[in-house]
Tab-separated table of C-alpha atoms in Angstrom:
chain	number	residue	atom	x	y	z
D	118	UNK	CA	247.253	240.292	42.895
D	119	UNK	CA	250.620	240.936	44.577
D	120	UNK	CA	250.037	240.731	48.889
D	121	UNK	CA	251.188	243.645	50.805
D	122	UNK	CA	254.474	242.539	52.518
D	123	UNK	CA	252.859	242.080	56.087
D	124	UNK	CA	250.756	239.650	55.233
D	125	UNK	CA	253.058	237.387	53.036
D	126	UNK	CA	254.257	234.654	54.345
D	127	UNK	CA	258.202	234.580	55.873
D	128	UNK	CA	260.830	232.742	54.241
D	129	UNK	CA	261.389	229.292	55.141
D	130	UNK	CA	264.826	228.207	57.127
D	131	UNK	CA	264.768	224.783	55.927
D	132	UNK	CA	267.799	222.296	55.616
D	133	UNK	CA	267.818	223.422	51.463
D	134	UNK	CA	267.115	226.933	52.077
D	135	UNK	CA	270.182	227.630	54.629
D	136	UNK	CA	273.384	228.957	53.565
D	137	UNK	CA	276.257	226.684	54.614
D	138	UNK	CA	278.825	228.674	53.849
D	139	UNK	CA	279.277	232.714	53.773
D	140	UNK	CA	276.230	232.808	55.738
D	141	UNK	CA	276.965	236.698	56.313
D	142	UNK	CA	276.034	237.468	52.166
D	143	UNK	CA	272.643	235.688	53.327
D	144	UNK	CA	268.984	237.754	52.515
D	145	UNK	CA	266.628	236.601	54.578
D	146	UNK	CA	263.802	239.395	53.920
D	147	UNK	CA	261.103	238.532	50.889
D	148	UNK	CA	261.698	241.804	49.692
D	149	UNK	CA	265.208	240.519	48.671
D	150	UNK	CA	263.653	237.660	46.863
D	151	UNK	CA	261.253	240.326	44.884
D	152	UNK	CA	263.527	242.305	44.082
D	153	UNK	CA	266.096	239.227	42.512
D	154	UNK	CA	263.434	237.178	40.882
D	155	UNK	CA	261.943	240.640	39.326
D	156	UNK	CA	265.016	241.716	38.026
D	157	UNK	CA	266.042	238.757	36.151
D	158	UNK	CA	264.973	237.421	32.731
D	159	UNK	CA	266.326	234.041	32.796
D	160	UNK	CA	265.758	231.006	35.372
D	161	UNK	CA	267.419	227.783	35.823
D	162	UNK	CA	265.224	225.201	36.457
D	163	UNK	CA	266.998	221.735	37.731
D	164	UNK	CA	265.010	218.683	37.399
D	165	UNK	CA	265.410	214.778	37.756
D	166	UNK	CA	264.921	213.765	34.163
D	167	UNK	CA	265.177	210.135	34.105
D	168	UNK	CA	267.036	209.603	36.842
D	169	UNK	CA	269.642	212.486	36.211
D	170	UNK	CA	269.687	215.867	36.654
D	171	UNK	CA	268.987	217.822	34.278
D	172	UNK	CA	269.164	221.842	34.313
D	173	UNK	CA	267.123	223.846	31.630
D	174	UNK	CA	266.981	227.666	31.380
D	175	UNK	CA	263.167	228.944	30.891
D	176	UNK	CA	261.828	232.298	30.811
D	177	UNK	CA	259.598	232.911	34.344
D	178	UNK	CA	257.315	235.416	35.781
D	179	UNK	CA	256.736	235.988	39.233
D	180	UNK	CA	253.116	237.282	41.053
D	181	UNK	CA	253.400	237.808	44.652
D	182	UNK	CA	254.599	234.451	46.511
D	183	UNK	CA	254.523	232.516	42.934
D	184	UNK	CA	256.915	231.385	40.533
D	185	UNK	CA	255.135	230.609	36.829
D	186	UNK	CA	256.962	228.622	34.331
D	187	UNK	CA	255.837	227.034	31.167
D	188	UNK	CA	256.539	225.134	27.932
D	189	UNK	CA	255.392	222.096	25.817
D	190	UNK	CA	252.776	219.968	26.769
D	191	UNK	CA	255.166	217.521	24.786
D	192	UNK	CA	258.511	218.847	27.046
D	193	UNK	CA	259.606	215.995	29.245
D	194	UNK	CA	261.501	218.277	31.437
D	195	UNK	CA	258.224	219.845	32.800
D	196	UNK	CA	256.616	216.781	33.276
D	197	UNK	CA	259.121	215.507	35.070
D	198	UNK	CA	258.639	218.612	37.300
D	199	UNK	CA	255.106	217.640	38.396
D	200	UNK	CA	256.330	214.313	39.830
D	201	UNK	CA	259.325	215.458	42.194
D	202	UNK	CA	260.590	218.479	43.730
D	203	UNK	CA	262.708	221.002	41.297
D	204	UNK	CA	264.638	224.113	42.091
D	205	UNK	CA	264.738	227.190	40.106
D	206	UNK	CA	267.610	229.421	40.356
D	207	UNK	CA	268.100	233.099	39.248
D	208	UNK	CA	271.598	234.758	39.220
D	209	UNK	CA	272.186	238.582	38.164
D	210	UNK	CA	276.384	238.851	37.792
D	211	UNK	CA	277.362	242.580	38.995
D	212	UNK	CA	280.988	242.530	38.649
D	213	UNK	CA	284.095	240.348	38.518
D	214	UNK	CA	286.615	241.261	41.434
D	215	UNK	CA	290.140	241.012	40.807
D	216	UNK	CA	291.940	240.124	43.733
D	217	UNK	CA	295.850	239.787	44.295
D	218	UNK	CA	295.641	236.000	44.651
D	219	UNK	CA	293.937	233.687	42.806
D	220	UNK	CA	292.510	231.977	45.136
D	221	UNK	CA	290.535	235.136	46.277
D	222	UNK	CA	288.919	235.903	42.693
D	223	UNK	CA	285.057	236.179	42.881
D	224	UNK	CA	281.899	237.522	41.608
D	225	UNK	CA	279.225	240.190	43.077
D	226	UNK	CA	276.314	238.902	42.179
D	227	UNK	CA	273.156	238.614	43.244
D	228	UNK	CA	271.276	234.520	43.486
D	229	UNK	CA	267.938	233.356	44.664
D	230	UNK	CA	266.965	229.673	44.501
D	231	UNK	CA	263.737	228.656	45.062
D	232	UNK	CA	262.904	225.023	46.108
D	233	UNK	CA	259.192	223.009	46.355
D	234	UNK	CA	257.078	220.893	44.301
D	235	UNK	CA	255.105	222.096	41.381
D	236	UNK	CA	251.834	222.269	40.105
D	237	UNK	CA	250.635	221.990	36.864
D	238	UNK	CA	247.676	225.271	36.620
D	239	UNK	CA	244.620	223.855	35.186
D	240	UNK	CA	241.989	226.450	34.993
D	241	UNK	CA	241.503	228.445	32.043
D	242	UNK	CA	241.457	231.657	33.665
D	243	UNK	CA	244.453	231.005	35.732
D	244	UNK	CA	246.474	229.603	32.886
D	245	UNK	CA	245.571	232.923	31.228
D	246	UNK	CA	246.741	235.179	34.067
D	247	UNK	CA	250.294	233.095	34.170
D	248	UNK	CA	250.730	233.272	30.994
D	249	UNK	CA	249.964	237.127	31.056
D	250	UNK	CA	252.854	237.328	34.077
D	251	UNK	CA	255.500	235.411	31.601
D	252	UNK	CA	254.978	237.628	29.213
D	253	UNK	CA	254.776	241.193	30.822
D	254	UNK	CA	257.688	239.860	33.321
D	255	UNK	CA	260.159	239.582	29.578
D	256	UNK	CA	258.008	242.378	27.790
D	257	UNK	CA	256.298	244.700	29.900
D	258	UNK	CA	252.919	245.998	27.905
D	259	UNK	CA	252.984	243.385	25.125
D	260	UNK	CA	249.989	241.251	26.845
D	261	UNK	CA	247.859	244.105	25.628
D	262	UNK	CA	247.925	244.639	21.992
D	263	UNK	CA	249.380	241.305	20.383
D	264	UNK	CA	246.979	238.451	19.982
D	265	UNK	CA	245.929	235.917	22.965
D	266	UNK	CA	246.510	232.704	23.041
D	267	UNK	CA	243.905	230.659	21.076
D	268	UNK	CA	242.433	226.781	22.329
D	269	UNK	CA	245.054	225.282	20.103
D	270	UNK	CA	248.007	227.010	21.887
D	271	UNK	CA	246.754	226.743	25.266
D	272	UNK	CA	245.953	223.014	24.918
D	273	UNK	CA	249.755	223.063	23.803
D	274	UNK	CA	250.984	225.069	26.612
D	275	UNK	CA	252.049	223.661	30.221
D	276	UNK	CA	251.908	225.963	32.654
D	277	UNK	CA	253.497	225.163	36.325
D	278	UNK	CA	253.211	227.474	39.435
D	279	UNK	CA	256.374	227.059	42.245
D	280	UNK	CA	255.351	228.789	45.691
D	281	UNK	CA	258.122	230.945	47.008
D	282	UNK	CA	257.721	230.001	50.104
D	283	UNK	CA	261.318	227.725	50.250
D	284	UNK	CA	264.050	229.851	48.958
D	285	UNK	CA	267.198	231.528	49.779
D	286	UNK	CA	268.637	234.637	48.934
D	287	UNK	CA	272.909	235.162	48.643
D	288	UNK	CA	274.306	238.474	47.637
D	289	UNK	CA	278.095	239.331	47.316
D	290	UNK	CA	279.318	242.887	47.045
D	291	UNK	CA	282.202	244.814	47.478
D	292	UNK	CA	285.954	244.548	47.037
D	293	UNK	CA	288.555	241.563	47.263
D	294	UNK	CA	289.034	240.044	50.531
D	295	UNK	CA	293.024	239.253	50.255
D	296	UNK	CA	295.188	238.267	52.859
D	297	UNK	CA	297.135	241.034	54.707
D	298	UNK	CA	300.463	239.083	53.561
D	299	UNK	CA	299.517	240.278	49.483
D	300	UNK	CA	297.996	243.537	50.182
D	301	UNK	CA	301.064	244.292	52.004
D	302	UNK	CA	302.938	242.714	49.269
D	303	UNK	CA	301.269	244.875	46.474
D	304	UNK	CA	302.266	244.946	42.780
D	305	UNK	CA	298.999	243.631	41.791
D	306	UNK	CA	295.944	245.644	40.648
D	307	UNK	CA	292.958	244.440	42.916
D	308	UNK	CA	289.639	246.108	42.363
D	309	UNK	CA	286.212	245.430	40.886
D	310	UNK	CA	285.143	245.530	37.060
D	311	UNK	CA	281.349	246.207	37.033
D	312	UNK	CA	278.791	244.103	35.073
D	313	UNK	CA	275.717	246.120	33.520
D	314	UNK	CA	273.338	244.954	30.941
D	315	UNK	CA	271.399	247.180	28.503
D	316	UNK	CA	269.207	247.506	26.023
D	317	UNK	CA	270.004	247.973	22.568
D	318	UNK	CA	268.605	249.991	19.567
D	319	UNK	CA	264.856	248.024	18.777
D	320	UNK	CA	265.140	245.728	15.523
D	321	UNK	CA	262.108	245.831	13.063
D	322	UNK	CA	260.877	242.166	12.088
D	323	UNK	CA	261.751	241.358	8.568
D	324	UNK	CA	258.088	241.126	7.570
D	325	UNK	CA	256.790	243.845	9.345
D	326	UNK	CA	254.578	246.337	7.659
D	327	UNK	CA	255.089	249.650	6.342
D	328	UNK	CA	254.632	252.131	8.471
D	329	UNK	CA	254.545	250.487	12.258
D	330	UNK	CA	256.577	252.337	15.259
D	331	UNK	CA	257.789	250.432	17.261
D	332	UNK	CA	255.711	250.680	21.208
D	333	UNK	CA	256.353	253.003	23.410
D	334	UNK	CA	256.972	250.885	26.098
D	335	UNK	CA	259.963	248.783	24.198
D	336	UNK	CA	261.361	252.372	23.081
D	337	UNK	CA	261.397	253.437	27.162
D	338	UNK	CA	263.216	250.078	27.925
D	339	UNK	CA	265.690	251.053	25.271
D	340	UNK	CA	269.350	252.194	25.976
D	341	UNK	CA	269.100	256.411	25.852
D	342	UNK	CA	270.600	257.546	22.853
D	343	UNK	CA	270.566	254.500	20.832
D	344	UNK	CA	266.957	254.846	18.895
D	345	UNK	CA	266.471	257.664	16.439
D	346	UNK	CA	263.758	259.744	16.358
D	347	UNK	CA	260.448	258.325	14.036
């Protein structure tokens, strides 16, 4: 159950968590974090793997002050994640700024990264209720009408909680921050070409039978417009 925002616990200002440079694009309120981690689909997770380090992108959901990840029992990667500490980043791009320098290119863009040590979830009923966050976090009201997970799959399954306790939160917004000298200068565009990413038109399964609509809740993610009436 997600806490009510007095009673979660404050992000940590720790050597890993503390911006060392543009400290002003800095988000220090959890609500920031939410709202970053929540909007994303895809995390990073970066790992020691062997000695190395290795970055793998994973699919996440989030419930209150917890990260849940999970793979292959067999996955090497996520083992190696319950013997160190890992971090887990999310970036959302927002635009590319054009600026009249190349040196003063950039991104707005939204980050969090989330350090700590893992833990693999063990009970049956809480290895249920992660895997029920992955899943609505990617497809919101799936968990309820396709088939659970069976012994077979679960005994296959890895699932790792992160706390959110260690992170930080960067955003970037805006327009280009040139030097007086080449906005006095000119002849150069500068400006800001937004990102945005939609949904598309649904795509039935080859193999799916006759007569199935596809869910509401996949048509209301849809891009308006783009699905035909059924």
């Amino acid at each position: 159950m997600t806490q009510s925002a007095d009673l979660r616990t404050p992000l940590s200002p720790t050597p890993r968590s503390t911006l060392t440079r543009s400290k002003e694009r800095a988000r220090s309120e959890r609500a920031d974090l939410d709202a970053v981690l929540d909007a994303g689909l895809v995390c990073h997770l970066g790992v020691l793997l062997g000695g190395a380090p290795v970055v793998l992108p994973s699919i996440y959901g989030r419930d209150g002050d917890t990260l849940y990840l999970h793979g292959s029992t067999g996955a090497g990667n996520l083992r190696a994640a319950l013997a160190t500490d890992i971090s887990v980043a999310v970036t959302l791009v927002d635009g590319v700024v054009y600026a009249r320098s190349a040196f003063h290119f950039s991104m707005n863009f939204r980050s969090a990264v989330v350090h700590g040590r893992a833990v693999e979830v063990t009970e049956p009923a809480d290895r249920m209720h992660a895997l029920e966050v992955i899943t609505e976090h990617a497809a919101p009201g799936a968990w309820s009408r396709v088939r659970l997970p069976n012994k077979k799959e679960l005994a296959a399954t890895l699932v790792l909680a992160l706390d959110l306790t260690e992170a930080s939160v960067k955003v970037r917004s805006g327009g280009p921050n040139d030097d007086p000298a080449d906005i006095e200068h000119g002849g150069v565009w500068a400006g800001v070409l937004p990102v945005r990413q939609v949904w598309g038109e649904p795509i039935d399964a080859a193999d799916l039978q006759p007569g199935l609509a596809v869910p509401g809740d996949v048509l209301e993610r849809a891009e308006p417009g783009l699905v035909p009436a059924r």
